[in-house]
PDB file of C-alpha atoms and ligand atoms in Angstrom:
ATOM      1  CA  UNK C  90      33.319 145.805 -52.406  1.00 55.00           C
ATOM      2  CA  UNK C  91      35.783 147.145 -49.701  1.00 59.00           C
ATOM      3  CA  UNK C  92      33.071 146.689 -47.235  1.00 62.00           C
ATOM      4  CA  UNK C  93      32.514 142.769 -48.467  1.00 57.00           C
ATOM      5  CA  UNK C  94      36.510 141.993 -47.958  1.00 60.00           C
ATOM      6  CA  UNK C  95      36.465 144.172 -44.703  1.00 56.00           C
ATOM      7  CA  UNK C  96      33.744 141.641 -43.275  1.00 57.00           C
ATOM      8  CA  UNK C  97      35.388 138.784 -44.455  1.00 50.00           C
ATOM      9  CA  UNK C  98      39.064 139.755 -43.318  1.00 56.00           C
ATOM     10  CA  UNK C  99      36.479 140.141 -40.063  1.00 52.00           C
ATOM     11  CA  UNK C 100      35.114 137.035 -40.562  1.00 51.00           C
ATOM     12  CA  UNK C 101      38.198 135.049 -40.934  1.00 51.00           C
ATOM     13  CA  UNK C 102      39.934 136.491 -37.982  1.00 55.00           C
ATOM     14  CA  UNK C 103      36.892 135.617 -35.997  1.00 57.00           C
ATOM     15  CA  UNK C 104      37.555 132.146 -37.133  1.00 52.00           C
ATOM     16  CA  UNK C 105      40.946 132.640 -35.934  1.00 52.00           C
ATOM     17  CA  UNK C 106      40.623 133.487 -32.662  1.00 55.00           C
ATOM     18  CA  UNK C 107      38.039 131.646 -31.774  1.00 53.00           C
ATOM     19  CA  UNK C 108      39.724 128.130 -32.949  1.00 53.00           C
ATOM     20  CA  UNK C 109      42.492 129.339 -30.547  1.00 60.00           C
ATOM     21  CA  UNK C 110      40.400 130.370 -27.572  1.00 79.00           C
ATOM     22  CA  UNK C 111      40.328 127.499 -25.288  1.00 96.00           C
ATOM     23  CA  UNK C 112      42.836 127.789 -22.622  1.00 97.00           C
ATOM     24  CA  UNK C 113      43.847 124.661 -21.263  1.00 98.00           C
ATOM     25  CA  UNK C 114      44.299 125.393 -17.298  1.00 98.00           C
ATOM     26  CA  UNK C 115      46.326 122.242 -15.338  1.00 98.00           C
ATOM     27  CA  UNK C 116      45.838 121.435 -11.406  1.00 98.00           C
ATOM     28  CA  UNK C 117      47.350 118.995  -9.427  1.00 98.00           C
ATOM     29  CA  UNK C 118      45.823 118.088  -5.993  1.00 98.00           C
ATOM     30  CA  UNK C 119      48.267 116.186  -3.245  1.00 98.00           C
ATOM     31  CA  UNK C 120      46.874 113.972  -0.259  1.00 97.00           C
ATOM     32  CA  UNK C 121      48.576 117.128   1.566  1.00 97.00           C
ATOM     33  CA  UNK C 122      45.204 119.417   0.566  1.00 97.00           C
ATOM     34  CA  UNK C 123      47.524 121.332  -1.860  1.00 97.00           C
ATOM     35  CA  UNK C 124      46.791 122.153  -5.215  1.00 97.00           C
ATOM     36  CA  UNK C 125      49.108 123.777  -7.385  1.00 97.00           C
ATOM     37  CA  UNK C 126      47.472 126.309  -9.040  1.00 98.00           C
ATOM     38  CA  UNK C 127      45.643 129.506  -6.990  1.00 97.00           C
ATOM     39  CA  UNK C 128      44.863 131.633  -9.581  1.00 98.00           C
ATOM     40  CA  UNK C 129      43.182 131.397 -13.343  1.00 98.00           C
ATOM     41  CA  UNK C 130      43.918 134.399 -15.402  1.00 98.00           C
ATOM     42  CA  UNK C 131      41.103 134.563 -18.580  1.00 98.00           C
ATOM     43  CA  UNK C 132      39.502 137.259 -20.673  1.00 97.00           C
ATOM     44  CA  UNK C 133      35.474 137.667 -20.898  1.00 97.00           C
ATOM     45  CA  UNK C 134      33.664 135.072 -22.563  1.00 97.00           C
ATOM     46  CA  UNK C 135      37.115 132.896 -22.769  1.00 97.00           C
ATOM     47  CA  UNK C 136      36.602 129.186 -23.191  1.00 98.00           C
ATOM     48  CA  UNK C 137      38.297 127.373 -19.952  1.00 98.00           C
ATOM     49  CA  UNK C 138      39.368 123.985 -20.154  1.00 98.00           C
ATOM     50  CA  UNK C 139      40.080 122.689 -16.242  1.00 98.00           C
ATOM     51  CA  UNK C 140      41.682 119.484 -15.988  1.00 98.00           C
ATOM     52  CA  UNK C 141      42.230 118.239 -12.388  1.00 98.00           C
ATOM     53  CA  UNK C 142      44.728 115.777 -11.753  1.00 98.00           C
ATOM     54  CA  UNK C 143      44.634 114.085  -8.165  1.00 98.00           C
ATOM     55  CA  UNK C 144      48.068 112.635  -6.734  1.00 98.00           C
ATOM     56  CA  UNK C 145      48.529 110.139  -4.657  1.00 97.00           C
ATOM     57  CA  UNK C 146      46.887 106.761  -3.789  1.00 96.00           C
ATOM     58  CA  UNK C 147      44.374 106.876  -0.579  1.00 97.00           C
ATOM     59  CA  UNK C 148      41.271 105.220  -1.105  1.00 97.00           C
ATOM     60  CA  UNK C 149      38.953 107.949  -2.965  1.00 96.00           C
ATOM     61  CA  UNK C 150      36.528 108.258   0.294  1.00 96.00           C
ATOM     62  CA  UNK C 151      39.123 109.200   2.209  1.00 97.00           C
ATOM     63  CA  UNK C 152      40.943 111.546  -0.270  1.00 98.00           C
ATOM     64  CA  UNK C 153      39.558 112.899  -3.717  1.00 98.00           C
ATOM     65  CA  UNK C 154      39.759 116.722  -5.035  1.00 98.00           C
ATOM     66  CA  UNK C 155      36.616 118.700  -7.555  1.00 98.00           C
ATOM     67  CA  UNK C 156      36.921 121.996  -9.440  1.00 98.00           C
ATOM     68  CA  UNK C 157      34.429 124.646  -8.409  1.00 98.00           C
ATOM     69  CA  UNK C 158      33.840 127.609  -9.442  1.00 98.00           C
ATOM     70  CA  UNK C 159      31.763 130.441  -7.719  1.00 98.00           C
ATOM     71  CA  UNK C 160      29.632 133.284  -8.858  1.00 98.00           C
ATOM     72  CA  UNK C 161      31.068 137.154  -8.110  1.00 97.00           C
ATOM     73  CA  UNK C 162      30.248 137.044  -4.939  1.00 96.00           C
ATOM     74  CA  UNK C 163      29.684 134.066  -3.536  1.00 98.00           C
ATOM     75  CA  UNK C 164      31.331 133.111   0.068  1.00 98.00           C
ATOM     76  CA  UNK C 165      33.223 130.367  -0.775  1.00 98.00           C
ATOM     77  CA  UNK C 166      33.262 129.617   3.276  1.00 98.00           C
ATOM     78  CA  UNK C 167      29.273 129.198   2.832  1.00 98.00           C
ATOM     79  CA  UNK C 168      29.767 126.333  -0.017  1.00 98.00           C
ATOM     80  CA  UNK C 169      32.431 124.574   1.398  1.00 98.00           C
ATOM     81  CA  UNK C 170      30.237 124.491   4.708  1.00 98.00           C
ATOM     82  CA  UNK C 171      27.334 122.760   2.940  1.00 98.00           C
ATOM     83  CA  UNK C 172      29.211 120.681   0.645  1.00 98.00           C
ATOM     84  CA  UNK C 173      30.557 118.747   4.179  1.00 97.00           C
ATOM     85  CA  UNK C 174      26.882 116.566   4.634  1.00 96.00           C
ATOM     86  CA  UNK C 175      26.259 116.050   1.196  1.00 97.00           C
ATOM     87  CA  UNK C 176      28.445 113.283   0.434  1.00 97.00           C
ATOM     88  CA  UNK C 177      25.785 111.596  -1.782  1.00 96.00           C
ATOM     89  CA  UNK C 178      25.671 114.127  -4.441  1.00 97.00           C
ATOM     90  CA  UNK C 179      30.052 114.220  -4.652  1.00 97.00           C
ATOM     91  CA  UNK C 180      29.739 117.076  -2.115  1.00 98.00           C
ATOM     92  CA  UNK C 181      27.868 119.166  -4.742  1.00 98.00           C
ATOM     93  CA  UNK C 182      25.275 120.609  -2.197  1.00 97.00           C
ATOM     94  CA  UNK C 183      21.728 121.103  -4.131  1.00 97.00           C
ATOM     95  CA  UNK C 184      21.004 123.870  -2.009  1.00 96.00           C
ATOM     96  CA  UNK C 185      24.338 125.757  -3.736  1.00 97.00           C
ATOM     97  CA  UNK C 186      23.829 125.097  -7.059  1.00 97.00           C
ATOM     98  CA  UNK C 187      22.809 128.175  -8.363  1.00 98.00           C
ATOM     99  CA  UNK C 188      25.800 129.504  -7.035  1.00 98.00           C
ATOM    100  CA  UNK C 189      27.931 127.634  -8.992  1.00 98.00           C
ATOM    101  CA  UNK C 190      29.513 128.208 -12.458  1.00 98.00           C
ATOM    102  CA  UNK C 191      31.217 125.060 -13.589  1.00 98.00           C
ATOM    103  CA  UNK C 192      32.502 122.464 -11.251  1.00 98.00           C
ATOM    104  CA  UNK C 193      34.138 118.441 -12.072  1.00 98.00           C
ATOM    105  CA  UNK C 194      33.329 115.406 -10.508  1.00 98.00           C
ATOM    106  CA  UNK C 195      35.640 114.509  -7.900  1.00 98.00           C
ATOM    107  CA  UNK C 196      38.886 112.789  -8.896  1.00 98.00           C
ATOM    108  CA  UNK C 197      40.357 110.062  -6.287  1.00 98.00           C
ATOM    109  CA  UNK C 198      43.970 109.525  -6.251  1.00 97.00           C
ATOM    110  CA  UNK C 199      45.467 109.109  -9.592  1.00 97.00           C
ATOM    111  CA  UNK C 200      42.432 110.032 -11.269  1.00 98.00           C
ATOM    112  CA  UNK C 201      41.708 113.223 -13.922  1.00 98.00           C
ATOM    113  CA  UNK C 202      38.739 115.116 -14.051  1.00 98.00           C
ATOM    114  CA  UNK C 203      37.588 117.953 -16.272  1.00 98.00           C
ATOM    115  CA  UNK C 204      35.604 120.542 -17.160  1.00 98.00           C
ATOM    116  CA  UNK C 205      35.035 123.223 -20.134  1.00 98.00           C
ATOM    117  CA  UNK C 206      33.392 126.790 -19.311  1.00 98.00           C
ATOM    118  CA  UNK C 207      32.555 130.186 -20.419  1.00 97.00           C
ATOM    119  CA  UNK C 208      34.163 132.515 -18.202  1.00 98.00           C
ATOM    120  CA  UNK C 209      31.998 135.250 -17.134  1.00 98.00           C
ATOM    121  CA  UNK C 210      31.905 138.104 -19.790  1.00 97.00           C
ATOM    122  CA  UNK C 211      32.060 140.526 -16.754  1.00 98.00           C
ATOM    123  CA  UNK C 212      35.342 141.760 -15.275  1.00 98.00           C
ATOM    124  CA  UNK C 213      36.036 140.694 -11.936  1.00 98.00           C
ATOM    125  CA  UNK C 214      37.196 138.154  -9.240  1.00 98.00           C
ATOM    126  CA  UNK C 215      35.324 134.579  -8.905  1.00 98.00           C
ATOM    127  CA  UNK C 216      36.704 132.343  -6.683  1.00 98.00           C
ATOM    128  CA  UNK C 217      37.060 128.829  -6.636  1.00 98.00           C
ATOM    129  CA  UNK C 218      36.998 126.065  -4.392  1.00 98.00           C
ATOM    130  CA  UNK C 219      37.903 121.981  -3.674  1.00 98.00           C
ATOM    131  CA  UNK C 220      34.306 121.154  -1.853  1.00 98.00           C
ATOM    132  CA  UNK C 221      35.822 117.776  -0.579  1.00 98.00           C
ATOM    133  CA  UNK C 222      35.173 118.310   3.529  1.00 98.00           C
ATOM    134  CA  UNK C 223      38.412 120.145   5.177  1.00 97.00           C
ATOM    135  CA  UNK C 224      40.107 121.016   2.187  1.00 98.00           C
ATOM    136  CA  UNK C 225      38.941 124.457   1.662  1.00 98.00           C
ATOM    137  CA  UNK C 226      40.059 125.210   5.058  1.00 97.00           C
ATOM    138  CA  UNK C 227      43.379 124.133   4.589  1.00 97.00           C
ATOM    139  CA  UNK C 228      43.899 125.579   1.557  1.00 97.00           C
ATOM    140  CA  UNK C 229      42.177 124.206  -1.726  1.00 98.00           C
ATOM    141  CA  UNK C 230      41.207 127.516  -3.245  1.00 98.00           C
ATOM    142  CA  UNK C 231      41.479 130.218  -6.068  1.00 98.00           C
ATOM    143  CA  UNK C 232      40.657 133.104  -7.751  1.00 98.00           C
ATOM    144  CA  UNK C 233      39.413 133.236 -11.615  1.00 98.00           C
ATOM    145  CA  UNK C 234      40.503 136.679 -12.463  1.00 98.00           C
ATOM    146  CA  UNK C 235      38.357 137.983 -15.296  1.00 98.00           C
ATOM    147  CA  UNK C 236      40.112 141.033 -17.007  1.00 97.00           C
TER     148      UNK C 236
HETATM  149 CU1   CU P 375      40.481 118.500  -2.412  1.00 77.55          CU
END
Protein backbone atom coordinates (compact mmCIF):
# COMPACT_ATOMS: atom_id res chain seq x y z
CA UNK A 1 0.00 0.00 0.00
CA UNK A 2 2.74 2.59 0.99
CA UNK A 3 4.62 1.50 -2.00
CA UNK A 4 1.29 2.10 -4.39
CA UNK A 5 0.88 5.92 -2.95
CA UNK A 6 4.78 6.31 -3.04
CA UNK A 7 4.57 5.63 -6.95
CA UNK A 8 1.75 7.65 -7.43
CA UNK A 9 2.94 10.76 -5.27
CA UNK A 10 5.94 9.76 -7.99
CA UNK A 11 3.76 9.66 -10.63
CA UNK A 12 1.99 12.85 -10.10
CA UNK A 13 5.04 14.89 -9.56
CA UNK A 14 6.32 13.51 -12.79
CA UNK A 15 3.24 14.98 -14.25
CA UNK A 16 4.20 18.06 -12.60
CA UNK A 17 7.32 18.76 -13.76
CA UNK A 18 7.10 17.70 -16.87
CA UNK A 19 3.87 20.02 -17.78
CA UNK A 20 6.27 22.79 -16.57
CA UNK A 21 9.41 21.83 -18.44
CA UNK A 22 9.45 23.81 -21.52
CA UNK A 23 11.51 26.84 -21.21
CA UNK A 24 10.57 29.45 -23.43
CA UNK A 25 14.09 31.11 -24.57
CA UNK A 26 13.52 34.81 -26.53
CA UNK A 27 16.16 36.29 -29.22
CA UNK A 28 16.08 39.29 -30.99
CA UNK A 29 18.35 39.75 -34.09
CA UNK A 30 19.13 43.62 -35.34
CA UNK A 31 20.23 44.53 -39.05
CA UNK A 32 23.46 45.41 -36.82
CA UNK A 33 24.36 41.32 -36.65
CA UNK A 34 23.44 41.52 -32.90
CA UNK A 35 21.37 39.25 -31.15
CA UNK A 36 20.48 39.67 -27.72
CA UNK A 37 20.87 36.66 -26.11
CA UNK A 38 24.59 34.69 -25.92
CA UNK A 39 23.93 32.18 -23.67
CA UNK A 40 20.98 29.38 -22.97
CA UNK A 41 21.14 27.99 -19.53
CA UNK A 42 18.99 24.33 -19.46
CA UNK A 43 19.13 21.11 -17.52
CA UNK A 44 19.54 17.52 -19.36
CA UNK A 45 16.79 16.38 -21.34
CA UNK A 46 15.01 20.02 -20.82
CA UNK A 47 12.44 20.89 -23.44
CA UNK A 48 13.72 24.30 -25.28
CA UNK A 49 11.40 26.45 -26.90
CA UNK A 50 13.61 29.10 -29.25
CA UNK A 51 11.71 31.80 -30.67
CA UNK A 52 13.72 34.17 -32.93
CA UNK A 53 12.50 37.47 -33.53
CA UNK A 54 14.28 39.49 -36.45
CA UNK A 55 14.23 43.47 -36.22
CA UNK A 56 14.29 45.66 -38.65
CA UNK A 57 13.03 45.98 -42.28
CA UNK A 58 15.83 45.13 -45.13
CA UNK A 59 14.65 43.01 -47.73
CA UNK A 60 15.06 39.27 -46.26
CA UNK A 61 18.01 38.43 -48.95
CA UNK A 62 19.88 40.97 -47.78
CA UNK A 63 19.22 40.57 -43.99
CA UNK A 64 17.47 37.52 -42.19
CA UNK A 65 18.76 35.65 -38.84
CA UNK A 66 18.26 31.26 -38.03
CA UNK A 67 18.78 29.46 -34.71
CA UNK A 68 21.43 26.76 -34.78
CA UNK A 69 22.49 24.69 -32.59
CA UNK A 70 25.75 22.54 -32.63
CA UNK A 71 26.78 19.20 -31.32
CA UNK A 72 29.63 19.15 -28.24
CA UNK A 73 32.11 19.78 -30.28
CA UNK A 74 31.43 21.04 -33.29
CA UNK A 75 33.54 24.22 -34.75
CA UNK A 76 31.03 26.53 -35.17
CA UNK A 77 33.75 28.47 -37.59
CA UNK A 78 33.47 25.16 -39.88
CA UNK A 79 29.44 25.57 -40.20
CA UNK A 80 29.24 29.03 -40.60
CA UNK A 81 31.97 28.56 -43.45
CA UNK A 82 29.76 26.14 -45.40
CA UNK A 83 26.53 27.60 -44.69
CA UNK A 84 28.00 30.89 -46.94
CA UNK A 85 27.32 28.89 -50.69
CA UNK A 86 24.36 27.21 -49.75
CA UNK A 87 21.88 29.81 -50.06
CA UNK A 88 19.33 27.39 -51.63
CA UNK A 89 18.80 25.24 -48.70
CA UNK A 90 18.33 28.75 -46.11
CA UNK A 91 22.10 28.37 -45.54
CA UNK A 92 21.48 24.95 -43.90
CA UNK A 93 24.58 23.24 -45.56
CA UNK A 94 23.66 19.34 -46.27
CA UNK A 95 27.09 18.49 -45.79
CA UNK A 96 26.61 19.82 -41.84
CA UNK A 97 23.64 18.34 -40.99
CA UNK A 98 24.60 15.76 -38.83
CA UNK A 99 26.21 18.24 -36.90
CA UNK A 100 23.35 19.97 -36.06
CA UNK A 101 20.85 19.67 -33.14
CA UNK A 102 17.88 21.88 -33.81
CA UNK A 103 18.02 24.90 -35.98
CA UNK A 104 14.77 27.52 -37.43
CA UNK A 105 14.19 28.67 -40.70
CA UNK A 106 15.50 31.97 -41.27
CA UNK A 107 13.39 34.95 -40.17
CA UNK A 108 13.64 38.28 -42.46
CA UNK A 109 13.04 41.50 -40.84
CA UNK A 110 10.04 41.57 -38.71
CA UNK A 111 9.54 38.03 -38.96
CA UNK A 112 9.48 35.12 -35.92
CA UNK A 113 10.79 31.86 -36.21
CA UNK A 114 10.88 28.90 -33.85
CA UNK A 115 11.94 25.88 -32.76
CA UNK A 116 11.30 23.17 -29.83
CA UNK A 117 14.28 20.72 -28.70
CA UNK A 118 15.56 18.25 -26.32
CA UNK A 119 18.60 19.54 -24.89
CA UNK A 120 21.30 17.09 -24.73
CA UNK A 121 20.98 14.83 -21.57
CA UNK A 122 24.83 15.21 -21.27
CA UNK A 123 26.48 18.03 -19.32
CA UNK A 124 28.39 20.35 -21.25
CA UNK A 125 28.84 23.38 -23.62
CA UNK A 126 27.07 23.38 -27.26
CA UNK A 127 27.32 26.29 -29.08
CA UNK A 128 25.17 27.99 -31.31
CA UNK A 129 25.24 29.92 -34.30
CA UNK A 130 23.22 32.57 -36.93
CA UNK A 131 24.44 30.64 -40.35
CA UNK A 132 23.23 33.74 -42.42
CA UNK A 133 26.84 34.62 -44.37
CA UNK A 134 28.99 37.24 -42.11
CA UNK A 135 27.04 37.11 -39.15
CA UNK A 136 28.84 34.57 -37.20
CA UNK A 137 31.87 36.55 -37.68
CA UNK A 138 30.57 39.54 -36.35
CA UNK A 139 29.03 38.19 -33.64
CA UNK A 140 25.76 36.01 -33.96
CA UNK A 141 26.68 33.29 -31.52
CA UNK A 142 26.10 31.33 -28.18
CA UNK A 143 26.62 28.84 -25.86
CA UNK A 144 23.78 26.22 -24.62
CA UNK A 145 25.13 25.43 -21.26
CA UNK A 146 23.89 22.01 -20.22
CA UNK A 147 24.28 21.57 -16.35
CU1 LIG B 1 21.85 36.59 -38.47
Amino acid sequence: MRKLSTAIAFILLATTLSAKAVKTVTITGTEQMKWDVATIEAKPGEQIHVVLKAAGSMPKAAMAHNFVLLKAGVNAQDVATAAMTARETDFIPASMKDKIIANTTLAGGGETVEVTFKAPMKPGTYPYLCTFPGHFAVGMKGELVVK
